[in-house]
Amino acid sequence: MRSLLAKAFHGLGSIFEKKMPRSLGGPQWFGPQASKAGRTPSPNELLAEIKSTAWTCASLNAQRCAAFPPKLYVTTTKAQATPKCPTRPLTKKAFQALRAHKDYSGRLATADRTEEVTSHPLLDLFRNVNPVHNAFDLWELTTLYQEVHGSAYWYLDMDFVLNIPSEIWIMPSQNMTPKRDPGSRNLVDYYEYRAGKEEQRFAPNQIIHFRYPDPKDPYLSGLSPLRACFEQVTASSEYSAFKVQKFKNHAIPDAILSPEESIGDEERARLEVDWANKLRRGGAGQVIVAEQKMRLDLMSHSMGDLAALADMKEVKEIIMNAFHVPVAFFSSYTNLANLMASRAAHAEQAIHPRLCRRDEKINEQLIPLYDPTGRLFVASDDPMPADATADQAKDQSDIIHGVKTINEVRSESGLPPVEWGHFPWMGIGKRQSDK
């Protein structure tokens, strides 16, 4: 068993040892790098802008992905032995949902039985990630770093007795860089982690690199939603900073008292103190009787203009579009139907692709350490919100028209059969066994 695991670990390292075409050894993008200040933002500059709308969108996507942790499954053919790890059979509904997943339909088609694994060292690893992080932290941070930088990195702390990871450590993406030696034809020769003056190198088989696709560099880089809308994010930040500074430094009084006759400095100071003492701290609305004839002018001033506010609304929508977050999530002028449709669109267009990309990377680089035969794989539940009303109506229709028996419907819901539920109904209040 240990020899198989050792071979699997060696095979994982060989993924990065395969030679690439020489033409891919250099930069893959020679176009303009213009961005804020006329240059591409650094990883730290990206991280500094994760606030306001960008933070809300990124954290929303990360939390939703973390709410769907991957489950471990095992397939078995007639020629294979029964799995040694504890398993449980899938309900018909769960199997159909898994089979509907295009990435796994081929794997399931060649198997005679598919079961969910309930106890396994990999599941233990996901539950006990490291002394600091739990499972939800692992999945949330993995997605969050990709939302900001386009890449997330796992460092696998190996147990070299068992040749499997004992801990997973999330490496801050702003400090990690894939490196290739000059003239090398390896995709990655090492990963460099640099924090200040400290530098550490990791072998490719120690790191799992999750990344979003980047057409400028499809092999090493990742293009994040934040980078895709960075100009709009910085514009929003600068506008917010402008409003704050204008509020702090506007130096415009609320009212001006103009005496009919000129008064000295001492009298002016006394009037200011008297008015301030009466009107401050809840004194607004009181009646003031002036000691002399004077004119009161109320000042009105705006902290922004309508054109700027309209521009900021458009910028906000561009940021939400980059993160695939529906505008209805941030609007108070939506109804329940629009909100439910937005939830479904968000699950389909944002969460589902992120889960697929995450699970496939685990199947590609982590699963072989535990199972070189290819029987094990991870998959996440479908994030699409269930329509309980529609499902219930379909079940009732299938029972009434004899398409399914009550026990078949119960089995799909994970419920045990009942004695009277084996026969199909042949009309209202009648079963086939009653005829």
Coordinates of C-alpha atoms in Angstrom, one line a residue:
M1 CA 0.0 0.0 0.0
R2 CA 2.8 2.4 0.9
S3 CA 4.6 1.6 -2.3
L4 CA 1.5 2.5 -4.3
L5 CA 1.2 5.8 -2.4
A6 CA 4.9 6.6 -3.0
K7 CA 4.5 5.9 -6.7
A8 CA 1.4 8.2 -6.7
F9 CA 3.3 11.0 -5.0
H10 CA 6.2 10.5 -7.5
G11 CA 3.7 10.6 -10.3
L12 CA 2.3 13.9 -9.0
G13 CA 5.7 15.5 -9.2
S14 CA 6.2 14.2 -12.7
I15 CA 3.3 16.3 -13.9
F16 CA 5.5 19.3 -13.6
E17 CA 8.6 17.5 -15.0
K18 CA 7.0 17.1 -18.4
K19 CA 8.7 19.2 -21.0
M20 CA 6.7 22.0 -22.6
P21 CA 7.2 23.5 -26.1
R22 CA 10.2 25.8 -26.1
S23 CA 8.0 28.7 -27.4
L24 CA 6.1 28.8 -24.1
G25 CA 9.3 29.4 -22.1
G26 CA 9.1 33.2 -22.3
P27 CA 6.4 35.9 -21.8
Q28 CA 3.1 35.2 -23.6
W29 CA 1.8 38.7 -23.6
F30 CA 3.4 41.7 -25.4
G31 CA 0.5 44.1 -25.4
P32 CA 0.1 47.2 -23.3
Q33 CA 0.1 46.9 -19.6
A34 CA -1.7 50.2 -18.9
S35 CA -3.7 50.3 -15.7
K36 CA -3.8 52.6 -12.7
A37 CA -0.9 55.0 -13.0
G38 CA -0.2 53.6 -16.4
R39 CA 1.0 50.2 -15.2
T40 CA -0.2 46.8 -14.1
P41 CA -1.2 46.8 -10.4
S42 CA 1.0 44.7 -8.1
P43 CA -0.5 41.9 -6.0
N44 CA -0.4 44.2 -2.9
E45 CA -2.2 46.9 -4.8
L46 CA -4.9 44.5 -5.7
L47 CA -5.3 43.4 -2.1
A48 CA -5.4 47.0 -0.9
E49 CA -8.5 47.6 -3.1
I50 CA -10.6 44.7 -1.8
K51 CA -13.2 46.9 0.0
S52 CA -16.7 48.3 -0.5
T53 CA -18.5 46.7 -3.5
A54 CA -15.5 44.6 -4.5
W55 CA -15.2 43.1 -1.0
T56 CA -18.9 42.4 -0.8
C57 CA -18.8 40.5 -4.2
A58 CA -15.6 38.6 -3.5
S59 CA -16.7 37.5 0.0
L60 CA -20.2 36.6 -1.2
N61 CA -18.7 34.3 -3.9
A62 CA -16.2 32.8 -1.4
Q63 CA -18.8 32.1 1.3
R64 CA -21.2 30.5 -1.2
C65 CA -18.4 28.2 -2.5
A66 CA -17.4 27.3 1.0
A67 CA -21.0 26.3 1.7
F68 CA -20.6 23.5 -0.8
P69 CA -17.6 21.5 0.3
P70 CA -16.6 18.6 -1.9
K71 CA -17.8 15.1 -1.1
L72 CA -15.7 12.0 -1.7
Y73 CA -17.0 9.2 -4.0
V74 CA -15.8 5.8 -5.1
T75 CA -16.7 3.9 -8.2
T76 CA -16.6 0.1 -8.5
T77 CA -16.8 -2.2 -11.5
K78 CA -17.5 -6.0 -11.5
A79 CA -13.8 -6.7 -11.8
Q80 CA -12.8 -4.6 -8.8
A81 CA -12.9 -5.4 -5.1
T82 CA -15.3 -3.8 -2.7
P83 CA -14.0 -0.5 -1.3
K84 CA -12.1 -0.9 2.0
C85 CA -13.2 2.5 3.3
P86 CA -16.7 2.9 4.8
T87 CA -19.3 4.0 2.3
R88 CA -23.0 4.5 1.9
P89 CA -25.2 4.0 -1.2
L90 CA -26.4 7.0 -3.1
T91 CA -30.1 7.8 -3.2
K92 CA -31.6 7.7 -6.7
K93 CA -32.0 11.5 -6.6
A94 CA -28.3 12.0 -5.5
F95 CA -27.1 9.6 -8.2
Q96 CA -29.1 11.4 -10.9
A97 CA -27.7 14.8 -9.7
L98 CA -24.2 13.4 -9.9
R99 CA -24.7 11.8 -13.3
A100 CA -26.1 15.1 -14.6
H101 CA -22.7 16.6 -13.8
K102 CA -21.0 16.6 -17.2
D103 CA -17.5 16.3 -15.7
Y104 CA -18.4 13.0 -14.0
S105 CA -20.9 11.4 -16.4
G106 CA -18.2 9.4 -18.3
R107 CA -16.7 8.2 -15.0
L108 CA -20.1 7.0 -13.8
A109 CA -21.0 5.3 -17.1
T110 CA -18.2 2.8 -16.8
A111 CA -18.9 2.0 -13.2
D112 CA -21.3 -0.6 -11.9
R113 CA -21.7 1.0 -8.5
T114 CA -21.0 4.5 -7.2
E115 CA -21.0 5.2 -3.4
E116 CA -20.2 8.1 -1.1
V117 CA -17.2 7.6 1.1
T118 CA -18.1 8.4 4.7
S119 CA -14.7 7.9 6.4
H120 CA -11.3 8.4 4.8
P121 CA -7.9 10.1 5.5
L122 CA -8.7 12.7 2.9
L123 CA -11.9 13.7 4.6
D124 CA -10.0 13.8 7.9
L125 CA -7.5 16.2 6.3
F126 CA -10.3 18.5 5.1
R127 CA -11.8 18.5 8.5
N128 CA -8.5 19.1 10.3
V129 CA -6.8 21.4 7.9
N130 CA -4.1 22.8 10.2
P131 CA -3.9 24.2 13.8
V132 CA -5.4 27.5 12.6
H133 CA -8.0 26.8 9.9
N134 CA -11.0 24.6 9.8
A135 CA -12.7 23.2 6.7
F136 CA -14.9 26.3 6.0
D137 CA -11.8 28.5 6.2
L138 CA -10.0 26.4 3.7
W139 CA -12.7 26.6 1.1
E140 CA -13.5 30.2 1.7
L141 CA -9.9 31.4 1.5
T142 CA -9.2 29.3 -1.5
T143 CA -11.9 31.1 -3.5
L144 CA -11.3 34.5 -1.9
Y145 CA -7.7 34.6 -3.0
Q146 CA -8.7 33.6 -6.5
E147 CA -11.3 36.4 -6.5
V148 CA -8.5 38.9 -5.6
H149 CA -5.4 37.6 -7.3
G150 CA -6.7 34.9 -9.7
S151 CA -4.6 32.3 -7.9
A152 CA -4.7 30.4 -4.6
Y153 CA -1.9 28.2 -3.3
W154 CA -2.0 25.1 -0.9
Y155 CA 1.2 24.0 0.7
L156 CA 1.0 20.3 1.5
D157 CA 2.9 19.4 4.7
M158 CA 3.6 15.8 4.0
D159 CA 3.7 12.8 6.4
F160 CA 6.7 11.0 4.8
V161 CA 5.9 7.8 6.7
L162 CA 2.5 7.5 5.1
N163 CA 3.3 9.6 2.0
I164 CA 0.1 11.6 2.4
P165 CA -0.4 15.2 3.5
S166 CA -0.8 15.7 7.2
E167 CA -1.8 19.4 6.9
I168 CA -2.8 22.0 4.3
W169 CA -1.6 25.6 4.6
I170 CA -3.1 28.4 2.6
M171 CA -0.2 30.5 1.3
P172 CA -1.0 34.3 0.8
S173 CA -1.2 34.7 -2.9
Q174 CA 0.4 38.1 -2.9
N175 CA 3.7 36.6 -1.8
M176 CA 3.8 33.5 -4.0
T177 CA 5.2 33.4 -7.5
P178 CA 5.7 30.4 -9.9
K179 CA 9.3 30.5 -11.1
R180 CA 11.1 28.9 -14.0
D181 CA 14.9 28.7 -14.3
P182 CA 16.6 30.4 -17.3
G183 CA 16.5 28.1 -20.3
S184 CA 14.3 25.5 -18.5
R185 CA 11.6 23.7 -20.3
N186 CA 9.7 22.8 -17.2
L187 CA 6.4 24.6 -16.6
V188 CA 7.5 25.4 -13.0
D189 CA 10.8 24.7 -11.5
Y190 CA 9.9 26.1 -8.0
Y191 CA 7.4 28.3 -6.2
E192 CA 9.0 31.4 -4.6
Y193 CA 7.4 32.8 -1.4
R194 CA 8.7 36.2 -0.5
A195 CA 7.6 38.2 2.5
G196 CA 9.8 41.3 3.0
K197 CA 13.4 40.1 3.0
E198 CA 12.5 36.5 3.7
E199 CA 12.4 34.1 0.8
Q200 CA 11.5 30.4 0.7
R201 CA 11.3 28.0 -2.2
F202 CA 8.9 25.1 -2.6
A203 CA 9.1 22.2 -5.0
P204 CA 6.3 21.9 -7.5
N205 CA 5.0 18.7 -5.8
Q206 CA 4.6 20.6 -2.5
I207 CA 2.2 23.2 -3.9
I208 CA -1.3 22.9 -5.4
H209 CA -2.0 25.9 -7.6
F210 CA -5.7 26.9 -8.0
R211 CA -6.2 29.6 -10.6
Y212 CA -8.8 31.3 -12.8
P213 CA -8.1 31.2 -16.5
D214 CA -6.0 34.0 -17.9
P215 CA -5.8 34.3 -21.7
K216 CA -2.6 36.3 -21.4
D217 CA -0.8 33.4 -19.7
P218 CA -2.9 30.2 -19.6
Y219 CA -0.1 28.1 -17.8
L220 CA 1.1 30.0 -14.8
S221 CA -1.1 33.1 -14.2
G222 CA -4.7 33.6 -13.1
L223 CA -6.9 36.6 -14.0
S224 CA -9.1 37.6 -11.1
P225 CA -12.5 39.4 -11.2
L226 CA -10.9 42.2 -9.2
R227 CA -8.1 42.7 -11.8
A228 CA -10.7 42.7 -14.6
C229 CA -12.5 45.7 -13.0
F230 CA -9.5 47.3 -11.2
E231 CA -10.0 50.7 -12.9
Q232 CA -13.6 50.8 -11.8
V233 CA -12.7 49.7 -8.2
T234 CA -10.0 52.4 -7.9
A235 CA -12.4 55.0 -9.3
S236 CA -15.0 54.1 -6.7
S237 CA -12.4 54.2 -3.9
E238 CA -11.1 57.6 -5.0
Y239 CA -14.6 59.0 -5.2
S240 CA -15.4 57.8 -1.7
A241 CA -12.1 59.3 -0.4
F242 CA -13.0 62.6 -2.1
K243 CA -16.4 62.7 -0.4
V244 CA -14.8 62.0 3.0
Q245 CA -12.2 64.7 2.6
K246 CA -14.8 67.2 1.3
F247 CA -17.0 66.5 4.3
K248 CA -14.0 67.0 6.7
N249 CA -12.6 70.1 5.0
H250 CA -15.6 71.8 3.3
A251 CA -15.4 74.7 5.8
I252 CA -18.9 76.0 5.0
P253 CA -21.0 77.2 7.9
D254 CA -24.7 76.3 8.3
A255 CA -25.8 79.9 8.7
I256 CA -24.4 83.5 8.7
L257 CA -25.6 86.2 11.1
S258 CA -25.2 89.7 9.6
P259 CA -25.8 92.6 12.1
E260 CA -27.1 95.8 10.6
E261 CA -24.4 97.8 12.3
S262 CA -20.8 96.9 12.7
I263 CA -19.7 95.3 15.9
G264 CA -16.4 94.7 17.6
D265 CA -14.5 91.5 17.9
E266 CA -15.5 90.9 21.5
E267 CA -19.2 91.4 20.7
R268 CA -19.0 89.0 17.7
A269 CA -17.3 86.3 19.8
R270 CA -20.0 86.7 22.5
L271 CA -22.8 86.3 20.0
E272 CA -21.2 83.2 18.5
V273 CA -20.9 81.6 21.9
D274 CA -24.4 82.4 22.9
W275 CA -25.9 81.0 19.7
A276 CA -23.7 77.9 19.9
N277 CA -24.7 77.2 23.5
K278 CA -28.4 77.4 22.8
L279 CA -28.5 75.4 19.6
R280 CA -25.9 72.6 20.1
R281 CA -26.6 69.2 21.7
G282 CA -30.3 69.0 21.0
G283 CA -31.1 72.7 21.0
A284 CA -32.1 72.7 17.3
G285 CA -35.6 74.2 16.9
Q286 CA -35.4 76.6 19.9
V287 CA -36.4 80.3 19.5
I288 CA -33.6 82.8 19.5
V289 CA -34.4 86.5 20.3
A290 CA -31.7 88.7 18.9
E291 CA -30.3 91.6 20.8
Q292 CA -30.2 93.8 17.8
K293 CA -31.4 93.9 14.3
M294 CA -29.6 91.4 12.1
R295 CA -30.1 89.2 9.0
L296 CA -29.9 85.4 9.1
D297 CA -28.8 83.6 6.0
L298 CA -29.0 79.8 5.9
M299 CA -26.4 78.1 3.8
S300 CA -27.2 75.0 1.7
H301 CA -24.4 72.9 0.1
S302 CA -24.2 69.6 -1.6
M303 CA -21.7 66.8 -0.9
G304 CA -21.9 65.5 -4.5
D305 CA -23.7 66.1 -7.8
L306 CA -26.2 63.9 -9.6
A307 CA -23.9 63.2 -12.5
A308 CA -21.2 61.8 -10.2
L309 CA -23.7 59.7 -8.4
A310 CA -25.0 58.3 -11.7
D311 CA -21.4 57.5 -12.7
M312 CA -20.7 55.7 -9.4
K313 CA -23.9 53.6 -9.9
E314 CA -22.7 52.5 -13.3
V315 CA -19.2 51.7 -11.8
K316 CA -20.8 49.7 -9.1
E317 CA -22.7 47.6 -11.6
I318 CA -19.5 47.0 -13.7
I319 CA -17.8 45.7 -10.6
M320 CA -20.7 43.3 -9.8
N321 CA -20.8 42.1 -13.4
A322 CA -17.0 41.3 -13.2
F323 CA -17.7 39.1 -10.1
H324 CA -20.8 37.6 -11.7
V325 CA -23.0 38.9 -8.8
P326 CA -26.5 40.0 -9.8
V327 CA -27.4 43.6 -9.3
A328 CA -30.6 42.5 -7.6
F329 CA -28.5 41.4 -4.6
F330 CA -27.6 45.1 -3.9
S331 CA -30.9 46.7 -4.8
S332 CA -33.8 47.5 -2.4
Y333 CA -36.2 47.9 -5.4
T334 CA -36.4 44.2 -6.2
N335 CA -39.2 41.7 -5.7
L336 CA -39.2 38.1 -4.6
A337 CA -39.4 36.7 -8.2
N338 CA -36.4 38.8 -9.4
L339 CA -34.5 37.8 -6.3
M340 CA -35.1 34.1 -6.8
A341 CA -34.2 34.3 -10.5
S342 CA -31.0 36.2 -9.5
R343 CA -30.1 33.5 -7.0
A344 CA -30.5 30.8 -9.6
A345 CA -28.4 32.9 -12.1
H346 CA -25.7 33.5 -9.6
A347 CA -25.5 29.8 -8.7
E348 CA -25.3 28.8 -12.4
Q349 CA -23.0 31.4 -13.7
A350 CA -20.7 32.1 -10.8
I351 CA -20.8 29.4 -8.1
H352 CA -21.1 26.2 -10.2
P353 CA -18.1 27.0 -12.5
R354 CA -16.0 27.9 -9.4
L355 CA -16.8 24.6 -7.7
C356 CA -16.1 22.6 -10.8
R357 CA -12.7 24.3 -11.2
R358 CA -11.8 23.7 -7.5
D359 CA -12.9 20.0 -7.5
E360 CA -11.1 19.2 -10.8
K361 CA -7.8 20.6 -9.4
I362 CA -8.2 18.4 -6.3
N363 CA -9.0 15.3 -8.5
E364 CA -6.0 16.1 -10.6
Q365 CA -3.3 16.7 -8.0
L366 CA -4.5 15.6 -4.5
I367 CA -6.5 12.4 -5.1
P368 CA -3.6 10.5 -6.8
L369 CA -1.8 10.7 -3.4
Y370 CA -4.5 8.5 -1.9
D371 CA -5.7 6.5 -4.8
P372 CA -3.6 5.8 -7.9
T373 CA -6.3 3.5 -9.4
G374 CA -8.6 6.5 -10.2
R375 CA -11.6 5.1 -8.4
L376 CA -11.8 8.0 -5.9
F377 CA -13.0 11.4 -6.9
V378 CA -14.5 14.5 -5.3
A379 CA -17.5 16.4 -6.4
S380 CA -19.6 19.2 -4.9
D381 CA -23.4 19.3 -4.6
D382 CA -25.3 21.3 -7.2
P383 CA -25.5 24.9 -5.9
M384 CA -28.7 25.6 -7.9
P385 CA -31.5 26.4 -5.3
A386 CA -34.0 23.6 -5.2
D387 CA -37.6 24.3 -6.2
A388 CA -39.4 22.3 -3.4
T389 CA -42.8 23.2 -4.7
A390 CA -42.1 21.9 -8.2
D391 CA -40.4 18.7 -6.9
Q392 CA -43.4 18.0 -4.7
A393 CA -45.9 18.6 -7.5
K394 CA -43.9 16.2 -9.8
D395 CA -43.8 13.5 -7.1
Q396 CA -47.5 13.8 -6.6
S397 CA -48.2 13.6 -10.3
D398 CA -46.0 10.6 -10.7
I399 CA -47.7 8.7 -7.9
I400 CA -51.2 9.6 -9.1
H401 CA -50.6 8.5 -12.7
G402 CA -48.7 5.3 -11.7
V403 CA -45.3 6.4 -12.9
K404 CA -43.7 5.8 -9.5
T405 CA -44.7 3.9 -6.4
I406 CA -44.7 5.6 -3.0
N407 CA -41.7 3.6 -2.0
E408 CA -39.8 4.8 -5.1
V409 CA -40.5 8.4 -4.2
R410 CA -39.5 7.7 -0.6
S411 CA -36.3 6.1 -1.7
E412 CA -35.3 9.1 -3.8
S413 CA -35.8 11.2 -0.6
G414 CA -33.7 8.8 1.5
L415 CA -36.6 7.5 3.4
P416 CA -37.2 3.8 4.2
P417 CA -39.9 1.8 2.4
V418 CA -43.4 1.2 3.9
E419 CA -45.4 -2.0 3.6
W420 CA -48.3 -0.4 1.7
G421 CA -46.1 1.6 -0.8
H422 CA -45.0 -1.2 -3.2
F423 CA -47.9 -0.9 -5.6
P424 CA -48.6 2.0 -8.0
W425 CA -51.8 3.9 -7.5
M426 CA -54.4 3.4 -10.3
G427 CA -56.6 6.4 -9.6
I428 CA -57.7 8.4 -6.6
G429 CA -57.7 6.3 -3.5
K430 CA -57.0 3.0 -5.4
R431 CA -53.9 0.9 -5.6
Q432 CA -53.2 -2.0 -8.0
S433 CA -53.3 -4.4 -5.1
D434 CA -56.9 -3.3 -4.3
K435 CA -58.2 -4.4 -7.6

